[in-house]
Short mmCIF file of C-alpha atoms and ligand atoms in Angstrom, two decimals:
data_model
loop_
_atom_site.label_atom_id
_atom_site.label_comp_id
_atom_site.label_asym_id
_atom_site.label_seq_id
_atom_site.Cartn_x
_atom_site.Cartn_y
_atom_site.Cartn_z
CA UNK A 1 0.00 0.00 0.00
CA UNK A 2 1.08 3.53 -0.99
CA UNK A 3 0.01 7.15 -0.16
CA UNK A 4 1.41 9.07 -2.42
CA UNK A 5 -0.51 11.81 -2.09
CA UNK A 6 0.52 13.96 0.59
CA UNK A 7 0.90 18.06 1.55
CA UNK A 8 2.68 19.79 4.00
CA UNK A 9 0.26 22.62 4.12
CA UNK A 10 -3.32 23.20 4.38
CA UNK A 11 -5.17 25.64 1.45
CA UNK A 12 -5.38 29.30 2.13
CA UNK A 13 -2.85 31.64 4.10
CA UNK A 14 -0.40 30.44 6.31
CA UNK A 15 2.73 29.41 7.13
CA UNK A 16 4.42 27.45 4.39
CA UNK A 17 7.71 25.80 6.11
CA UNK A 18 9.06 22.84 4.95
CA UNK A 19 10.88 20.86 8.36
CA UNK A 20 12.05 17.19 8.84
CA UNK A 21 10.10 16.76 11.39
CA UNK A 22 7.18 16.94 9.47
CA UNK A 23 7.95 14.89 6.68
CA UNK A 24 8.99 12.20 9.50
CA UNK A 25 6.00 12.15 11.44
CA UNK A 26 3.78 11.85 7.68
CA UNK A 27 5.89 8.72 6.96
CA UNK A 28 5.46 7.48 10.71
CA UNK A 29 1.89 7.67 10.99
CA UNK A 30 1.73 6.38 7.01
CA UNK A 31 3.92 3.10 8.21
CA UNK A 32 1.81 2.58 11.40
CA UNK A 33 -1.28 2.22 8.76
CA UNK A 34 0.40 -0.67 6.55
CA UNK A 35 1.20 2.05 3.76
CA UNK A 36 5.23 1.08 2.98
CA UNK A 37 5.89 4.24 0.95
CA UNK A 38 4.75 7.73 0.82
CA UNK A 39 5.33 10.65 -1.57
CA UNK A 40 5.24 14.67 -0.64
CA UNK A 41 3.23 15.67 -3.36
CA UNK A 42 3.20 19.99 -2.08
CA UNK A 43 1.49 22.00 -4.85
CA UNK A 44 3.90 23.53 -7.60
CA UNK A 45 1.60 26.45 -7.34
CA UNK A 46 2.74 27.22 -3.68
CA UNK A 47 6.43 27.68 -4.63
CA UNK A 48 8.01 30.95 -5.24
CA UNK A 49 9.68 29.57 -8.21
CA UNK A 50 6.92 28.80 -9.45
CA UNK A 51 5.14 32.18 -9.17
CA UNK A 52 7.88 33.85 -11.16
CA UNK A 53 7.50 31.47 -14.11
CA UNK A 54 3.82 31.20 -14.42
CA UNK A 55 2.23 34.42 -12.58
CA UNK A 56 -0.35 35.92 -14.19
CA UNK A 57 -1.57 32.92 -16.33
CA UNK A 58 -5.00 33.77 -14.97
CA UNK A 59 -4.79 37.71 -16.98
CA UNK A 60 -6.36 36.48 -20.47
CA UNK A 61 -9.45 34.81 -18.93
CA UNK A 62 -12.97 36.11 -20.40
CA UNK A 63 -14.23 36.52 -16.94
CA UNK A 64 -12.70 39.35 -15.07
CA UNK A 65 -14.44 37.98 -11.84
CA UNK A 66 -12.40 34.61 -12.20
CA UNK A 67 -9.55 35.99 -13.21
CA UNK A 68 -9.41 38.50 -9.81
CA UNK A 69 -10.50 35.48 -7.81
CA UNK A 70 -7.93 33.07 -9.46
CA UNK A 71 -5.64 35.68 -9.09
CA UNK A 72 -6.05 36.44 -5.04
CA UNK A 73 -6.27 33.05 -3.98
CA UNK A 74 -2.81 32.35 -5.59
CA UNK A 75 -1.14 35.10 -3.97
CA UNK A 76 -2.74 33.72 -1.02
CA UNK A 77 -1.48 30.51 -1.17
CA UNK A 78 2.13 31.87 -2.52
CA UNK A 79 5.37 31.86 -0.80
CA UNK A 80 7.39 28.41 -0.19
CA UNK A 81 10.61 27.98 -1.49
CA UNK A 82 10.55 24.81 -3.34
CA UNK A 83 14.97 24.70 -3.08
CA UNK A 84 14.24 24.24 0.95
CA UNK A 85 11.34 21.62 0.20
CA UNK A 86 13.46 19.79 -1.82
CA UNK A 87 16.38 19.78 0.71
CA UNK A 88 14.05 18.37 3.41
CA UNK A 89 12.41 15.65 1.46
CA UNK A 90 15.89 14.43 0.46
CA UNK A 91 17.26 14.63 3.93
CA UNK A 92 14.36 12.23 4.71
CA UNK A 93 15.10 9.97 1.54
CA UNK A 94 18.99 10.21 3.14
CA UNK A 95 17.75 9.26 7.03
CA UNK A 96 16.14 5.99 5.49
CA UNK A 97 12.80 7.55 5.42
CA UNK A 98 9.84 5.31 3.25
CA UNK A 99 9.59 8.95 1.34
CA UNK A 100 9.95 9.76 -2.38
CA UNK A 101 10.07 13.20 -3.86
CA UNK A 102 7.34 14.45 -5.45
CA UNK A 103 4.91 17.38 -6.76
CA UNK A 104 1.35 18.04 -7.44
CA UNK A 105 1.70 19.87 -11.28
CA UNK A 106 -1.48 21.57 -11.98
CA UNK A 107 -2.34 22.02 -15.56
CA UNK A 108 -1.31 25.34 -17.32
CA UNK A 109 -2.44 25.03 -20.79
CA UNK A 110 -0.11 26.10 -23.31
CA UNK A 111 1.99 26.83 -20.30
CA UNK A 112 3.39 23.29 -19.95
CA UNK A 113 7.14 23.30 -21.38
CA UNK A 114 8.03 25.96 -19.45
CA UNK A 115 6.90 23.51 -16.18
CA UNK A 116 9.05 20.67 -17.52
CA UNK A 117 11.59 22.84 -17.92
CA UNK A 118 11.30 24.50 -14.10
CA UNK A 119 11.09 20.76 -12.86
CA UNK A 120 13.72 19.19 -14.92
CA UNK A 121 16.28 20.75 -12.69
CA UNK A 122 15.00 18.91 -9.66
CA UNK A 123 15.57 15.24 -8.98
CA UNK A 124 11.84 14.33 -8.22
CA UNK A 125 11.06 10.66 -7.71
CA UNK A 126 7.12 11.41 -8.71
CA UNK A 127 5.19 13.64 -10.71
CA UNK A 128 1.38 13.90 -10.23
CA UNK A 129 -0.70 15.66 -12.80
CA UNK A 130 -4.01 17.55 -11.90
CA UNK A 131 -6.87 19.33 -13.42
CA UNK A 132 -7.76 21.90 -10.61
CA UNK A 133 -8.88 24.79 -13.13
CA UNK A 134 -10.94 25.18 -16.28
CA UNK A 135 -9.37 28.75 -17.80
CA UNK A 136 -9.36 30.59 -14.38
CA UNK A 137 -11.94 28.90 -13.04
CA UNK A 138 -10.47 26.80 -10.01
CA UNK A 139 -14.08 24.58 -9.74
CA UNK A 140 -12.95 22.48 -7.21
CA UNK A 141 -12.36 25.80 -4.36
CA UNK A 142 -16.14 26.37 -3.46
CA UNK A 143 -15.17 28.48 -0.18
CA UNK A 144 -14.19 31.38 -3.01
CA UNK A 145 -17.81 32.97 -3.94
CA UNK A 146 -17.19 33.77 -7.82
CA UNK A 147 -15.97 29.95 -8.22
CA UNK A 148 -19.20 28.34 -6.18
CA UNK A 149 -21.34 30.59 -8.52
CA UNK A 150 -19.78 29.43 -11.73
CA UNK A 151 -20.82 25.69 -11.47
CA UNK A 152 -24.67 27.64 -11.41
CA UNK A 153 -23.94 29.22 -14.92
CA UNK A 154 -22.74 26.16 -16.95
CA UNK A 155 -24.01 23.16 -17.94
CA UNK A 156 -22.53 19.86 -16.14
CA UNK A 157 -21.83 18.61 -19.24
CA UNK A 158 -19.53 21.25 -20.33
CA UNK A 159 -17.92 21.78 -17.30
CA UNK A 160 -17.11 17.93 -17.92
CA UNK A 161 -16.03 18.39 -21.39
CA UNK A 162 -13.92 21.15 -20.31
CA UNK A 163 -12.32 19.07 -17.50
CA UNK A 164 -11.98 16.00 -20.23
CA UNK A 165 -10.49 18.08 -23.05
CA UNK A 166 -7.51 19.76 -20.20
CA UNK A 167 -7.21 16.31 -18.83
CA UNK A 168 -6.16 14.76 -21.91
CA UNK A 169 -4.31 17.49 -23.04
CA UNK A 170 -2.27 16.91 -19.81
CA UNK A 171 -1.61 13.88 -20.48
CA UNK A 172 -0.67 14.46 -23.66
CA UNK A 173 1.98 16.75 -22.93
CA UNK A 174 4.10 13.93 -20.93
CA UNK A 175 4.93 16.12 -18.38
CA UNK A 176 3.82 13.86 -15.25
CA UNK A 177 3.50 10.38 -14.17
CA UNK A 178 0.23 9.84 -12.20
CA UNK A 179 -3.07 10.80 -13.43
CA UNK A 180 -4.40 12.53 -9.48
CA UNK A 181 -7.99 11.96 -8.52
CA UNK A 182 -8.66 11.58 -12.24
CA UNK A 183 -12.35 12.70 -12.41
CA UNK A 184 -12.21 15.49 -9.89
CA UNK A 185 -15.23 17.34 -12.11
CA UNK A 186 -17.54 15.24 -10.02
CA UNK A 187 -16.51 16.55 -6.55
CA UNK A 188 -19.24 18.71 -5.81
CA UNK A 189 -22.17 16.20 -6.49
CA UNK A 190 -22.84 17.24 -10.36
CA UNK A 191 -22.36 14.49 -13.16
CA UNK A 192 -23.78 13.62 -16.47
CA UNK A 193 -26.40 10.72 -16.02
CA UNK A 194 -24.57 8.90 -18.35
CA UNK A 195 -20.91 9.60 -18.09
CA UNK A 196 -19.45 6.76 -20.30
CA UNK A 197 -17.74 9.01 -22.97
CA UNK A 198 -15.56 11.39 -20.59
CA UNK A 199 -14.70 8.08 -19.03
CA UNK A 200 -13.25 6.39 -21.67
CA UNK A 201 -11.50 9.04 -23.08
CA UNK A 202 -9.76 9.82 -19.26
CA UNK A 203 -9.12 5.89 -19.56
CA UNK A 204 -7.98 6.13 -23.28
CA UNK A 205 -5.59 9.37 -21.86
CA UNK A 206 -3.80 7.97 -19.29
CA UNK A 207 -3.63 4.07 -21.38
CA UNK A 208 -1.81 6.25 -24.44
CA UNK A 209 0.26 8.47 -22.00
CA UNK A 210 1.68 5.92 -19.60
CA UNK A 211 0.56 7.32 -16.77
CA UNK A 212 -0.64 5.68 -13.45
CA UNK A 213 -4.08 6.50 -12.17
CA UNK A 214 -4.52 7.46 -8.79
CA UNK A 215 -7.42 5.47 -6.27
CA UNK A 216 -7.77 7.96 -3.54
CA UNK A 217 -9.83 8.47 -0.82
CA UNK A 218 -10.42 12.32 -0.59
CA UNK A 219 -13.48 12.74 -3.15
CA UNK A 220 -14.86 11.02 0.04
CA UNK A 221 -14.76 13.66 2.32
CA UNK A 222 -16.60 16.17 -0.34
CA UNK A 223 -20.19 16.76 -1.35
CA UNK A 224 -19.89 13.87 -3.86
CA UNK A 225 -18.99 11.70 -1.48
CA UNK A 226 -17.03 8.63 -3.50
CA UNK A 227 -13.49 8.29 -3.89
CA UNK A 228 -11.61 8.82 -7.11
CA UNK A 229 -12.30 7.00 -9.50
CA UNK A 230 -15.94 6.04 -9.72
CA UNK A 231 -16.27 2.24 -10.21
CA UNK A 232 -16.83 2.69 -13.85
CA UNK A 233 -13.99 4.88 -14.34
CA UNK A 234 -11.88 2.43 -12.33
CA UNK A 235 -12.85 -0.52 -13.89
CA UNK A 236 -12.28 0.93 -17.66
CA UNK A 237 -8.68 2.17 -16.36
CA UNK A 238 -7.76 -1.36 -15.82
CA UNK A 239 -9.75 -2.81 -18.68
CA UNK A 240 -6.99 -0.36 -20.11
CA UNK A 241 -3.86 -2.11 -18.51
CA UNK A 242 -3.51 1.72 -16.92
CA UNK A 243 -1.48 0.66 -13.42
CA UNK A 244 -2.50 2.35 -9.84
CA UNK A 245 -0.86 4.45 -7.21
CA UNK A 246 -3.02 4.81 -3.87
CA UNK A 247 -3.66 7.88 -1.77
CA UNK A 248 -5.08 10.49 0.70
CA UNK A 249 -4.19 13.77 -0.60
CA UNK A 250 -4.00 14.62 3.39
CA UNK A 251 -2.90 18.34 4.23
CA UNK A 252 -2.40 17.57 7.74
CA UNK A 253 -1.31 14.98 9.75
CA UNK A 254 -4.29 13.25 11.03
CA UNK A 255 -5.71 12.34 7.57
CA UNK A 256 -1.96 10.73 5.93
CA UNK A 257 -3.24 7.17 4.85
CA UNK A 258 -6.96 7.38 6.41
CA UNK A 259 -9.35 4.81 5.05
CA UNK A 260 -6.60 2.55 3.56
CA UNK A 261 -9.47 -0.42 3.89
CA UNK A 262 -11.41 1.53 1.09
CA UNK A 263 -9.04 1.63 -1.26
CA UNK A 264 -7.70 -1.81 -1.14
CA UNK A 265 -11.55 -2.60 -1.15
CA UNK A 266 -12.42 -0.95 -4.81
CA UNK A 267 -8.87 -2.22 -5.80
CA UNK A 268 -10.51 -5.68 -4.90
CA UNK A 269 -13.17 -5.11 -7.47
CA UNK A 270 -11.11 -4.73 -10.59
CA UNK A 271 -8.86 -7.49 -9.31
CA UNK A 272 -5.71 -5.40 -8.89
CA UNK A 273 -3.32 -6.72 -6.93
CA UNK A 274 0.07 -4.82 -7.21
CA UNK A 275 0.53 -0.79 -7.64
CA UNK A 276 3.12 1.43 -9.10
CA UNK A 277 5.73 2.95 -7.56
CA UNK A 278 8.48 5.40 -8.48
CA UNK A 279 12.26 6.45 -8.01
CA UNK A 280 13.65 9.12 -10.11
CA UNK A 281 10.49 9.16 -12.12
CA UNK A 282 11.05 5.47 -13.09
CA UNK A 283 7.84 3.51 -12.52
CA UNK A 284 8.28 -0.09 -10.70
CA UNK A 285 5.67 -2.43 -9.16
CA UNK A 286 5.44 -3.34 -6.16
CA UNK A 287 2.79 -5.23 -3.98
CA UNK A 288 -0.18 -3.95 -2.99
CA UNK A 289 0.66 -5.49 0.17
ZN1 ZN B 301 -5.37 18.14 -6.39
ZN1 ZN B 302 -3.51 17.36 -3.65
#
């Protein structure tokens, strides 16, 4: 079992220090849970870094309202420096630590090479890739007003063409390793009553890219209430020979590898028996243990 998944910092304002003794007490808590491995997956968007290669990516969106809001939550969020991240999570790797290095790369379309090339000069073990925003549109951050409103003014299934079309362009771009909660479009509750062709198409994206998909557990702790990915979705993923990481996505502490049961449950289901790990962005399998 794997959770490799995992942030050192909760979403909005705040302190964002990376420390050892962090990263240690993740990969205890992890190990006391039966998980053997875990990756720090922090958000690229956090990192200062980051913020002087891609700020402003929000400025040519149609909706000035999204754009402000995209634009003040990421200052909000803003500040870590990803050298002293880096530094920790390898110091943990060094103490014999079950702890890869990794990143949570959010999608920036057309935006994409200059990512690879801001992460190429970082030895990262993992790379997960994530849909979090359609244009400036971050859907999945209800607590910001103009982004709850915008799931009233468009159709569920465009919002889930949208997510489809930026998902496999994602993919396409070969820039990551692990497809993250793959259909994150259904978090708040809305979906398509018959969602078969954004399935297969995520399926047909990650089979073509040779990406993992990740099971996790946190689409249970929002409105929808079902981890990632639905049964169908899961079960076409491995009709698809697509392999599996597992994970929490915790921000804090007391949620690293919660519900582990669940997961090795749905993994039950489509007969899946081993996962995919990584080391220097290498996949290898390992047990699912
Ligand atoms: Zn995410
Ligand atoms: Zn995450």
């Amino acid at each position: 079992m794997l959770d490799y998944h995992l942030h050192l910092w909760e979403h909005g304002p705040g302190p964002v220090e990376s420390t050892l003794e962090q990263v240690a007490a993740y990969c205890e808590r992890a190990a006391a849970a039966g998980v053997q491995e875990v990756a720090i997956t922090e958000h690229l968007s956090r990192f200062r870094q980051a913020d002087r290669v891609l700020k402003g990516w929000w400025d040519d969106d149609p909706s000035p309202a999204l754009a402000r809001a995209m634009g003040t939550s990421w200052e909000e969020e803003q500040g870590a420096d990803l050298d002293r991240y880096v530094e920790v999570v390898l110091a943990a790797k060094a103490e014999g630590l079950p702890v890869v290095l990794g990143m949570e790369v959010d999608y920036y379309e057309d935006r994409m090479d200059a990512v690879g090339e801001l992460l190429a000069g970082y030895p990262f073990d993992v790379l997960l890739g994530s849909v979090h925003w359609l244009g400036s549109w971050c859907f999945d951050n209800p607590a910001e007003p103009a982004f709850a409103a915008e799931w009233e003014s468009r159709p569920v299934e465009a919002v889930w063409e949208a997510y489809t079309r930026a998902l496999e362009e994602l993919a396409d771009s070969g820039t990551c390793d692990v497809l993250a909660h793959p259909d994150l479009c259904k978090l708040m509750g809305h979906r398509p009553p018959v969602p078969d062709e954004w399935h297969a198409r995520m399926a047909e994206a990650a089979a073509r890219s040779g990406m993992a998909a990740e099971v996790s557990t946190a689409g249970l702790n929002k409105p929808v209430g079902e981890a990632y990915p639905a049964p169908d979705l899961l079960a076409r993923f491995a009709a698809a020979g697509v392999p599996f990481t597992t994970a929490s996505d915790a921000h804090r502490l007391d949620r690293v590898a919660e519900r582990r049961d669940e997961v090795r449950s749905l993994l039950a289901t489509v007969g899946c028996t081993s996962l995919q790990a990584y080391r220097g962005r290498r996949p290898r399998t390992v047990p699912l243990g």
